mmCIF file of C-alpha atoms and ligand atoms in Angstrom:
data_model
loop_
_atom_site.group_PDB
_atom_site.id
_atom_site.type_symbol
_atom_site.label_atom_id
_atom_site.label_comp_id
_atom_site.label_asym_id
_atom_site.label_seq_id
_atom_site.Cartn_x
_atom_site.Cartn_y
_atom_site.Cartn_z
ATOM 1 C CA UNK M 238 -53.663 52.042 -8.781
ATOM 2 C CA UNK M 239 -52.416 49.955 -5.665
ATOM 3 C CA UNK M 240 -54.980 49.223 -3.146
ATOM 4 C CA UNK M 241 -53.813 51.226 -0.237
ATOM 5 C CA UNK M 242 -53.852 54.294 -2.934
ATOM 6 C CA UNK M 243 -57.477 53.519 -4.037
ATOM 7 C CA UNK M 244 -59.090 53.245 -0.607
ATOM 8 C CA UNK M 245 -57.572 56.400 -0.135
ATOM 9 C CA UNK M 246 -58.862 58.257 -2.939
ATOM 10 C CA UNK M 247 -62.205 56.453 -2.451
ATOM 11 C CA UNK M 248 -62.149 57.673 1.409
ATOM 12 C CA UNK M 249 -61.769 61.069 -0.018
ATOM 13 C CA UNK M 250 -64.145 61.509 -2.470
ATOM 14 C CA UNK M 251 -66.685 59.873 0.004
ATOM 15 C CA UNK M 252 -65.481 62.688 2.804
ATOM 16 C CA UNK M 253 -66.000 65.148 -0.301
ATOM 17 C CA UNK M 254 -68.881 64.144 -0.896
ATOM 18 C CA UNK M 255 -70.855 63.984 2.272
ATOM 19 C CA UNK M 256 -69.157 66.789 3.648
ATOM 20 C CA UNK M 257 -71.038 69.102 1.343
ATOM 21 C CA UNK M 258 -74.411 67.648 1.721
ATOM 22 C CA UNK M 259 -74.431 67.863 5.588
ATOM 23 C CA UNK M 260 -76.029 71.363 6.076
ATOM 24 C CA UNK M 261 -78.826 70.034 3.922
ATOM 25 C CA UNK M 262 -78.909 66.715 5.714
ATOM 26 C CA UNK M 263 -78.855 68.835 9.148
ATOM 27 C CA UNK M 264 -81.963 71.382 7.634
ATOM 28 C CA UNK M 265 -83.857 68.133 6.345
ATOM 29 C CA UNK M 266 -83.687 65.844 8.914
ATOM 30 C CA UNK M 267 -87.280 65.461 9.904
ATOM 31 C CA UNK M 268 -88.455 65.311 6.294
ATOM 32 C CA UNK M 269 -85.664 62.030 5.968
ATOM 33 C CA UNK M 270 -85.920 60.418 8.979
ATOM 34 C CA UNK M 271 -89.817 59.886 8.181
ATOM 35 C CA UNK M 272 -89.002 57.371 5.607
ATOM 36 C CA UNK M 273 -85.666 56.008 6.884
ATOM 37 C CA UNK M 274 -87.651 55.253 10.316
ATOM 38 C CA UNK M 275 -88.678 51.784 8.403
ATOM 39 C CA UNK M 276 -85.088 50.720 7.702
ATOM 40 C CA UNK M 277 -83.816 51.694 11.700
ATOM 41 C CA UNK M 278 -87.102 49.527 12.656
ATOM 42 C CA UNK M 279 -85.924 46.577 10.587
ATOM 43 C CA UNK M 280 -82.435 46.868 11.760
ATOM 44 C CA UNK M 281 -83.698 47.124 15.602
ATOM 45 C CA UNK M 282 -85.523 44.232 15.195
ATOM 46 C CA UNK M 283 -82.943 42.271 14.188
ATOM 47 C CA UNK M 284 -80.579 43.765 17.035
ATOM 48 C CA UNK M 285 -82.582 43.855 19.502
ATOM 49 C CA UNK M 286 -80.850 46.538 21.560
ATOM 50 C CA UNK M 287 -81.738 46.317 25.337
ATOM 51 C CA UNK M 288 -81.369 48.706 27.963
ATOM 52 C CA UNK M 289 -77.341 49.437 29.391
ATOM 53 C CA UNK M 290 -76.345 48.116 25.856
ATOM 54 C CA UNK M 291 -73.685 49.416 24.228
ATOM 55 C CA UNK M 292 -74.251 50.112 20.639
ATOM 56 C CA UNK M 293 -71.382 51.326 17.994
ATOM 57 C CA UNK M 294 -72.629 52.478 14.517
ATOM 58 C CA UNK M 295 -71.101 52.710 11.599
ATOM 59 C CA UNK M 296 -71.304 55.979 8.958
ATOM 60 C CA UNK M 297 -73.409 57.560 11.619
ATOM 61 C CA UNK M 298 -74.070 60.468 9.104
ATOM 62 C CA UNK M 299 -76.450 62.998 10.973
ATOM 63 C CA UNK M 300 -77.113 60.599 13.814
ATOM 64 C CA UNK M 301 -79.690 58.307 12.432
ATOM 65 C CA UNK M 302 -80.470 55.572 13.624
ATOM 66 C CA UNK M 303 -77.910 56.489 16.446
ATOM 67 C CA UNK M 304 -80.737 58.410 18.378
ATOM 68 C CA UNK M 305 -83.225 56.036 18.122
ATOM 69 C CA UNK M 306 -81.014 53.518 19.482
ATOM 70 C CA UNK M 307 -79.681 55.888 22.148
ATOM 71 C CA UNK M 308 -83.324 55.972 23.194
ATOM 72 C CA UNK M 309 -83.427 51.791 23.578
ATOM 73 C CA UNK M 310 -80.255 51.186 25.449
ATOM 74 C CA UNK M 311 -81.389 54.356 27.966
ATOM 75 C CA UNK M 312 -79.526 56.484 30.252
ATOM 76 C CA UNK M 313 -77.370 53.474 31.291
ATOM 77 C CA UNK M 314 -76.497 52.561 27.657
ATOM 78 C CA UNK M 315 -74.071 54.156 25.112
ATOM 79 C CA UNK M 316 -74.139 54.848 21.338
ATOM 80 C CA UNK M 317 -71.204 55.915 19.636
ATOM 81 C CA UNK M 318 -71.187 56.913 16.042
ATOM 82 C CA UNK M 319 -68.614 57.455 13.232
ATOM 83 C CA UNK M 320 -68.198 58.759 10.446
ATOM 84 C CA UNK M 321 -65.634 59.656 7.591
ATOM 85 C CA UNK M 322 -66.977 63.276 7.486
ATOM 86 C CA UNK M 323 -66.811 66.012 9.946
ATOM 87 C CA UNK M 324 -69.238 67.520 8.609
ATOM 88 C CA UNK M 325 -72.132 64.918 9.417
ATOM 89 C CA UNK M 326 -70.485 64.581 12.783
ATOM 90 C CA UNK M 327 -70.819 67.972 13.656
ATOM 91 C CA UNK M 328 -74.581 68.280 12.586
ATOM 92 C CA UNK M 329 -74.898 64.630 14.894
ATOM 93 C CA UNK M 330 -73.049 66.471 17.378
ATOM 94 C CA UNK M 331 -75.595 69.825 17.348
ATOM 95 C CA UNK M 332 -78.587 67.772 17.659
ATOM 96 C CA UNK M 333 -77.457 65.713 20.171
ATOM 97 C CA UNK M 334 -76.885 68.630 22.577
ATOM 98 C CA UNK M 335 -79.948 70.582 21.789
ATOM 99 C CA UNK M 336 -82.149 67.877 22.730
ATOM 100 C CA UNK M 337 -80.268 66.860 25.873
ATOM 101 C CA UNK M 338 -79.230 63.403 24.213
ATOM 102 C CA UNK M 339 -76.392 62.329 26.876
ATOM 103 C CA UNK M 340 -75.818 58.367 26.169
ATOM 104 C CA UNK M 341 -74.378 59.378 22.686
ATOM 105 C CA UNK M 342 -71.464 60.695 21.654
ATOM 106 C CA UNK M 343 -70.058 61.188 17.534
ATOM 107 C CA UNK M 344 -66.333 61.543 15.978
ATOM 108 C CA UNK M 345 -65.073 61.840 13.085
ATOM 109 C CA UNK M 346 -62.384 58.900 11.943
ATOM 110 C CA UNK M 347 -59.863 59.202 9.231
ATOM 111 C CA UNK M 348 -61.111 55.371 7.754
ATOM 112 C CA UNK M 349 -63.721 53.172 8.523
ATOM 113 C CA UNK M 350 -60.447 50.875 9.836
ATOM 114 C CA UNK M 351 -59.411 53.313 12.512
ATOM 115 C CA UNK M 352 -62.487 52.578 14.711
ATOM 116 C CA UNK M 353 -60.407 53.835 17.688
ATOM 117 C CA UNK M 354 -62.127 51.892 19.755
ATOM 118 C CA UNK M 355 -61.298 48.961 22.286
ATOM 119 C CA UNK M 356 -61.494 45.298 21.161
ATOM 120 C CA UNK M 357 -64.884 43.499 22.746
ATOM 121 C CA UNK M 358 -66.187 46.814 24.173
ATOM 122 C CA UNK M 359 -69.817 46.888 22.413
ATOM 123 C CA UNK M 360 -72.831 44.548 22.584
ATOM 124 C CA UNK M 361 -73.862 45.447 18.983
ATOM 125 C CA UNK M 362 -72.729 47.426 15.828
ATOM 126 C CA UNK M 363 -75.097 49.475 13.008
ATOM 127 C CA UNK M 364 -74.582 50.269 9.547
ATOM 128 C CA UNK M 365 -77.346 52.084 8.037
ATOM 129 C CA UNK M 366 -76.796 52.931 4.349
ATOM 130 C CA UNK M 367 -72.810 53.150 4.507
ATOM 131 C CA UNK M 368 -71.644 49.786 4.359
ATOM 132 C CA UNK M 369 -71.589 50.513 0.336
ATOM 133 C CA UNK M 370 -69.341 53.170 0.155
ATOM 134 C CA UNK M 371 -66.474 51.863 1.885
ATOM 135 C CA UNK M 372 -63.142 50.656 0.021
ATOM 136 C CA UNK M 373 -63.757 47.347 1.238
ATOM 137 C CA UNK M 374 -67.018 46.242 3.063
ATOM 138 C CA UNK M 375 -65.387 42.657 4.563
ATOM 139 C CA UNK M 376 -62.793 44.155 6.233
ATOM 140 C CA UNK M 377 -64.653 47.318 7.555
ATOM 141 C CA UNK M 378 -67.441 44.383 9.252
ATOM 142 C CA UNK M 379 -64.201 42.765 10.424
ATOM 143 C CA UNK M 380 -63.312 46.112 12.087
ATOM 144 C CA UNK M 381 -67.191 46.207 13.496
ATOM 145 C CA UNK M 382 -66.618 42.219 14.903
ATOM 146 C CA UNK M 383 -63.612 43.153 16.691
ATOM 147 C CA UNK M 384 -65.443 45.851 18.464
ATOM 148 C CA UNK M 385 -68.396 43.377 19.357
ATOM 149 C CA UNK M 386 -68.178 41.268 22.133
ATOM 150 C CA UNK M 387 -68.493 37.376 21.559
ATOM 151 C CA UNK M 388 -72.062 37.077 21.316
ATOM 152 C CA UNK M 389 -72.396 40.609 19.934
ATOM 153 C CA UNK M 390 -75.173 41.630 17.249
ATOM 154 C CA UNK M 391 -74.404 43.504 13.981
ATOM 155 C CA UNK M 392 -77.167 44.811 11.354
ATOM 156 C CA UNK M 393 -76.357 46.698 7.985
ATOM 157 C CA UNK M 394 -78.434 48.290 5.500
ATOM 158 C CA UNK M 395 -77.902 48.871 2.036
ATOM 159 C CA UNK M 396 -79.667 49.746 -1.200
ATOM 160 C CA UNK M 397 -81.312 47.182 -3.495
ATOM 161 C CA UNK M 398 -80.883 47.334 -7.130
ATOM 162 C CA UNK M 399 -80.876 50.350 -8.736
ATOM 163 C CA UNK M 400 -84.279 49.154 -11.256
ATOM 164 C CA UNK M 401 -86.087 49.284 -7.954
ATOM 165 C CA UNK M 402 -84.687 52.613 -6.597
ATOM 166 C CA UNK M 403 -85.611 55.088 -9.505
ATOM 167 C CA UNK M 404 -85.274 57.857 -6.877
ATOM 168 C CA UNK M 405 -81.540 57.077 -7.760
ATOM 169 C CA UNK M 406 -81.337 54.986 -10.872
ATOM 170 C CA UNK M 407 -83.237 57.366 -12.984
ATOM 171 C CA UNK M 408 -81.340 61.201 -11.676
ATOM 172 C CA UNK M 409 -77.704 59.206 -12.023
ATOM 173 C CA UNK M 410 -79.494 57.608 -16.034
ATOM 174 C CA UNK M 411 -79.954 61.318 -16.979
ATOM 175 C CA UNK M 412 -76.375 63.065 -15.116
ATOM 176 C CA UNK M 413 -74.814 59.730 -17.283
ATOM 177 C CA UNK M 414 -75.278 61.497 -20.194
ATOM 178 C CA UNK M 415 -74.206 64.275 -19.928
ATOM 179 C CA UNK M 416 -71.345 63.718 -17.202
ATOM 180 C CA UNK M 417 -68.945 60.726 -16.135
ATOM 181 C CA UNK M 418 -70.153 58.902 -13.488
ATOM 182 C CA UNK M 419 -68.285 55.815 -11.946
ATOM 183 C CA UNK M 420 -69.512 53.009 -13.336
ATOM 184 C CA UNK M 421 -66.912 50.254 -12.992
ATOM 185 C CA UNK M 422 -69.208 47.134 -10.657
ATOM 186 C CA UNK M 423 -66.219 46.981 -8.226
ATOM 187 C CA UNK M 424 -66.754 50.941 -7.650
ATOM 188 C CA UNK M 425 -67.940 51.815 -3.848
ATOM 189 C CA UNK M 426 -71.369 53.820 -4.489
ATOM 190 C CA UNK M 427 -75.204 53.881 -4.123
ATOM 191 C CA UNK M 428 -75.396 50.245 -5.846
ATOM 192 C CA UNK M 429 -72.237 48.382 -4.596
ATOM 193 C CA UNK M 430 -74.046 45.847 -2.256
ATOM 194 C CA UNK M 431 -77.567 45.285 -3.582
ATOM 195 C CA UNK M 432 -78.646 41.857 -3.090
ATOM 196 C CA UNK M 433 -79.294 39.921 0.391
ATOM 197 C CA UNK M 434 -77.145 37.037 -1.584
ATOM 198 C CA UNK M 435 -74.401 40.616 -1.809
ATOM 199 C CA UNK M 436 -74.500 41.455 1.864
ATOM 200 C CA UNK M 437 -74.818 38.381 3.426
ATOM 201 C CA UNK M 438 -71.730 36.974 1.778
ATOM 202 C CA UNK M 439 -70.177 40.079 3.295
ATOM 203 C CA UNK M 440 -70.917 39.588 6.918
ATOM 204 C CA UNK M 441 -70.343 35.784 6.409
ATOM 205 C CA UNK M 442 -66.765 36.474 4.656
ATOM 206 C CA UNK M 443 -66.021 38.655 7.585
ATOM 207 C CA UNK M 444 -66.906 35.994 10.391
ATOM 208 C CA UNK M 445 -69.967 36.579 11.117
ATOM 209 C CA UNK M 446 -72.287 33.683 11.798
ATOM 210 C CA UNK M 447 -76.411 32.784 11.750
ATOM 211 C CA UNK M 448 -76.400 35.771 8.991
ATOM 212 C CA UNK M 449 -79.904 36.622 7.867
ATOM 213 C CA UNK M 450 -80.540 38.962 4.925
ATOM 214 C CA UNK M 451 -84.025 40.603 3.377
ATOM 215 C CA UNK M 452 -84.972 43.081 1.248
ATOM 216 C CA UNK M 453 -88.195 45.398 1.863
ATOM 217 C CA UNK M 454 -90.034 48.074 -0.135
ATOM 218 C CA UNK M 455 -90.163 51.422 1.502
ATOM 219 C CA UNK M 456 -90.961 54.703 0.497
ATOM 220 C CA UNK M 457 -87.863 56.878 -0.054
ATOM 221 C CA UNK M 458 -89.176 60.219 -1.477
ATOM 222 C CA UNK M 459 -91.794 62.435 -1.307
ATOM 223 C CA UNK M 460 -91.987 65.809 -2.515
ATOM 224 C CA UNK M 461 -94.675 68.479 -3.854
ATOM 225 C CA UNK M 462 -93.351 68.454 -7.744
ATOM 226 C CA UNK M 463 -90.664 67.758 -9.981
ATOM 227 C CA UNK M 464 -89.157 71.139 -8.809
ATOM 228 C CA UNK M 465 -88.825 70.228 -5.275
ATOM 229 C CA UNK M 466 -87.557 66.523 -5.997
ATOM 230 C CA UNK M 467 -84.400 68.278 -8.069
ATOM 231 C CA UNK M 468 -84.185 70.750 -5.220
ATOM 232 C CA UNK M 469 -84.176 67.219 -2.600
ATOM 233 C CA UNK M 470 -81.695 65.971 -4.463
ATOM 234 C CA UNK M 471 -79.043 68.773 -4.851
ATOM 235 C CA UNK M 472 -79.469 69.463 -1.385
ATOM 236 C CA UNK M 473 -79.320 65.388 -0.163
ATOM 237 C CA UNK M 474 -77.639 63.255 -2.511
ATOM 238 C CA UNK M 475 -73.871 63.500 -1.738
ATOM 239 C CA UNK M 476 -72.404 61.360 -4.906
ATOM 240 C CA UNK M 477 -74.546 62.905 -7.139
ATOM 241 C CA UNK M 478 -73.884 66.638 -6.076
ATOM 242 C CA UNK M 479 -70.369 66.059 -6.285
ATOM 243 C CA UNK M 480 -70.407 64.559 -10.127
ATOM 244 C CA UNK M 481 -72.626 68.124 -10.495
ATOM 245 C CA UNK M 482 -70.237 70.762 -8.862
ATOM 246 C CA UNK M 483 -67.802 70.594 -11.042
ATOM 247 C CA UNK M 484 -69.473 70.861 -14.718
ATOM 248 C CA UNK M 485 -69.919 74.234 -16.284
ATOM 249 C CA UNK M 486 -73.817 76.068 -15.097
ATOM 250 C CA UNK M 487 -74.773 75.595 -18.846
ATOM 251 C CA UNK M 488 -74.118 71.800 -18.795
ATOM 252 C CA UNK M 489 -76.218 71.176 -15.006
ATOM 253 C CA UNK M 490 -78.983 73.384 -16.290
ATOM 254 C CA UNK M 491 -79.332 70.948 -18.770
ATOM 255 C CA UNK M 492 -79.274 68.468 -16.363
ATOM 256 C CA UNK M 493 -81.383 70.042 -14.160
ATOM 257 C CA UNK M 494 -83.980 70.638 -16.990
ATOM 258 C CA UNK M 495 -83.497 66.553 -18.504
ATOM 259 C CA UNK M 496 -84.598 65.446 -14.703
ATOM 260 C CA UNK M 497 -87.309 67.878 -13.959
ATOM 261 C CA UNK M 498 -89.103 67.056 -17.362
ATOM 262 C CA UNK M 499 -88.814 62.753 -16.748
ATOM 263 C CA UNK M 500 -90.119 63.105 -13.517
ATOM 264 C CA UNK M 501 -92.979 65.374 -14.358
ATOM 265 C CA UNK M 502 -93.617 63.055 -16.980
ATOM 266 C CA UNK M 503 -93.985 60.383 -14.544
ATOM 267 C CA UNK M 504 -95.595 61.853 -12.004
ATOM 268 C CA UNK M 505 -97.740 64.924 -14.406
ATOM 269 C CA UNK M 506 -100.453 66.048 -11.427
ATOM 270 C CA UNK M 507 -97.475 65.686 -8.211
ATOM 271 C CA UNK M 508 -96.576 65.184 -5.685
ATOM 272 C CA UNK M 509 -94.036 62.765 -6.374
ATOM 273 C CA UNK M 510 -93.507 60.183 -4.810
ATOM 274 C CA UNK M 511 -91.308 57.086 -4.816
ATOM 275 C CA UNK M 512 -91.043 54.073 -3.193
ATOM 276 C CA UNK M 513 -87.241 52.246 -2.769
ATOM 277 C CA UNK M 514 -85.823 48.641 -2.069
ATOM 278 C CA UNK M 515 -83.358 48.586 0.751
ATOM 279 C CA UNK M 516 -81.447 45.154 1.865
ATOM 280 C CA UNK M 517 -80.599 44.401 5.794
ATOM 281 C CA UNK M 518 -78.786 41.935 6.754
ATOM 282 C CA UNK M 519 -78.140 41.003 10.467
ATOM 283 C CA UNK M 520 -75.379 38.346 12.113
ATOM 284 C CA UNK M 521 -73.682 37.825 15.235
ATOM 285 C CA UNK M 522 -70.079 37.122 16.107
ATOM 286 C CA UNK M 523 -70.393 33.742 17.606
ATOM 287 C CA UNK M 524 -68.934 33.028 21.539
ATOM 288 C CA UNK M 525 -65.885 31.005 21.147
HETATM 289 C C1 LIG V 184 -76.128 57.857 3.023
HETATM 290 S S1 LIG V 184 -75.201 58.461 4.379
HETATM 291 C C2 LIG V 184 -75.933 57.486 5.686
HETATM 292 C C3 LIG V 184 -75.886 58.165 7.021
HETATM 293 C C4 LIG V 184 -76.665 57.471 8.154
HETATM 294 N N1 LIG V 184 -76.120 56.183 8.469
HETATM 295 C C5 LIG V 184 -78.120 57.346 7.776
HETATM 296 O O1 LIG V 184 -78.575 56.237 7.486
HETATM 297 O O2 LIG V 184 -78.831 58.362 7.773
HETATM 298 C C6 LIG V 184 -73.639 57.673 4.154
HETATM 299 C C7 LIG V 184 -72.622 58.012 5.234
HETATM 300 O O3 LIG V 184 -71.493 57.144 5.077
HETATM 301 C C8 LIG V 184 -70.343 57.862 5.443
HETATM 302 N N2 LIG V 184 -69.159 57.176 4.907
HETATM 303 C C9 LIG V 184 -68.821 56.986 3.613
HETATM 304 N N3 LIG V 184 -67.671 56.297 3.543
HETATM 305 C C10 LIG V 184 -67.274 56.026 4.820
HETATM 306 C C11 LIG V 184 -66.158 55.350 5.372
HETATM 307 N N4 LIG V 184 -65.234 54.801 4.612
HETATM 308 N N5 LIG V 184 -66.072 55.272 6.737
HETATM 309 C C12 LIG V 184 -67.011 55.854 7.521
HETATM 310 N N6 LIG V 184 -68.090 56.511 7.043
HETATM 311 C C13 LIG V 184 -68.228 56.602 5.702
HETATM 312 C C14 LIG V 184 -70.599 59.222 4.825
HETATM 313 O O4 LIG V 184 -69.751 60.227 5.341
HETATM 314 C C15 LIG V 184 -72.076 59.430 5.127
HETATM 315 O O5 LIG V 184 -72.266 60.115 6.348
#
């Protein structure tokens, strides 16, 4: 398939995706952000958002870490976050006016290289947990560095490698065998950018300079039983309820049953819990 055709079809299944997980995303906000709160603090750190900033970010999904940062850069500042699906934008949007959040504003954008935004117009750029699902990550971050102005910040966070994120590795281990999941290395997914060697090559081989990249242990998941970690997941994990919806009941009962039996197994009194390893990597787009 030509490359124009495949970032296509990947932008679509990605819309696909997300799009159906949104409601849950929307219901289970607090219960996320809880554990995500570690990765936005990372990412802040390394931004360093100040107040009257300007701050654009990336796969903005239900708004997070768009509202934190919205609460940095103040009533003077501006976030604006985008996303592939409407459906996460909507959800962003919802929040945003029921708690009176008026420095940040979401859309929806038919690729991740129609920013629609003017060149040198933000102090910073996020990323949180997106960067990996894009067609091509360099020229998305070239996209972001446009959008910066010189001596603008960006920060991205992806997964680490899937042995130290069983909250994935092990669910997508058990679907493998009884459904097709994409497996080719050059596939955009979950485990596309999983190293800091990974993403900082990216940022580099998209111009950005001083590029500093970690990985951290954080705890991902936490819920009462086996039960309610397949009911998480169905409700949460877009690429994985999308390889579901479309086998026969018999075959995802199966499924279902496989998963609920390793992870009460693993975890045989509850609640389970999980911790993950997430990579950020920061840079700035140097002043000429
Ligand atoms: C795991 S969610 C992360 C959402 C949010 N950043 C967070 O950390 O909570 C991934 C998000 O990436 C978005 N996404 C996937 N591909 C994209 C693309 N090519 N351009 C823009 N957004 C994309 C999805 O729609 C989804 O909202």
């Amino acid at each position: 398939m030509e490359g124009a055709d495949r970032a296509r079809e990947v932008r679509e299944r990605q819309r696909g995706d997300w799009d159906a997980v949104a409601g849950g995303w929307q219901r289970h906000r607090e219960k996320m952000s809880g554990p995500a709160s570690a990765i936005t603090e990372r990412m802040v750190d390394a931004l360093r958002p100040g107040p009257g900033d300007r701050v654009l970010d990336l796969a903005c999904g239900v708004g997070d870490p768009a509202f934190t940062i919205a609460e940095r850069v103040g009533p003077g500042g501006y976030v604006l976050g985008l996303d592939l699906s409407s459906e996460m934008v909507r959800a962003a949007r919802v929040w945003a006016e029921e708690h009176g959040v008026g420095n940040a504003e979401f859309r929806d954008i038919p690729s991740e290289l129609e920013l629609g935004v003017e060149p040198e117009s933000f102090d910073a750029a996020t990323c949180r947990l997106g960067l990996m699902f894009v067609p091509d990550p360099v020229a998305a971050l070239r996209e972001l560095r446009k959008a910066l102005v010189p001596g603008g910040r960006v920060a991205v966070a992806t997964w680490g490698l899937p042995e130290r994120n069983p909250n994935f590795s092990l669910p997508m281990q058990i679907i493998s065998r009884h459904a097709d999941l994409p497996t080719a290395s050059d596939t955009p997914g979950l485990f596309a950018l999983p190293t800091p060697e990974d993403l900082g090559a990216t940022l580099e081989a998209a111009g950005f300079s001083g590029v500093e990249a970690v990985t951290f242990e954080t705890p991902v998941v936490k819920a009462k039983n086996a039960e309610s970690y397949w009911y998480g997941l169905t409700a949460l994990a877009g690429p994985l309820v999308s390889t579901l919806a479309p086998l026969p009941e018999e075959r995802r009962q199966k499924i279902r049953k496989d998963i609920v039996e390793a992870i009460s197994e693993r975890f045989p009194e509850g609640p389970v819990e999980m911790n993950g390893e997430v990579v950020v990597a920061s840079g700035e787009k140097a002043r000429p």
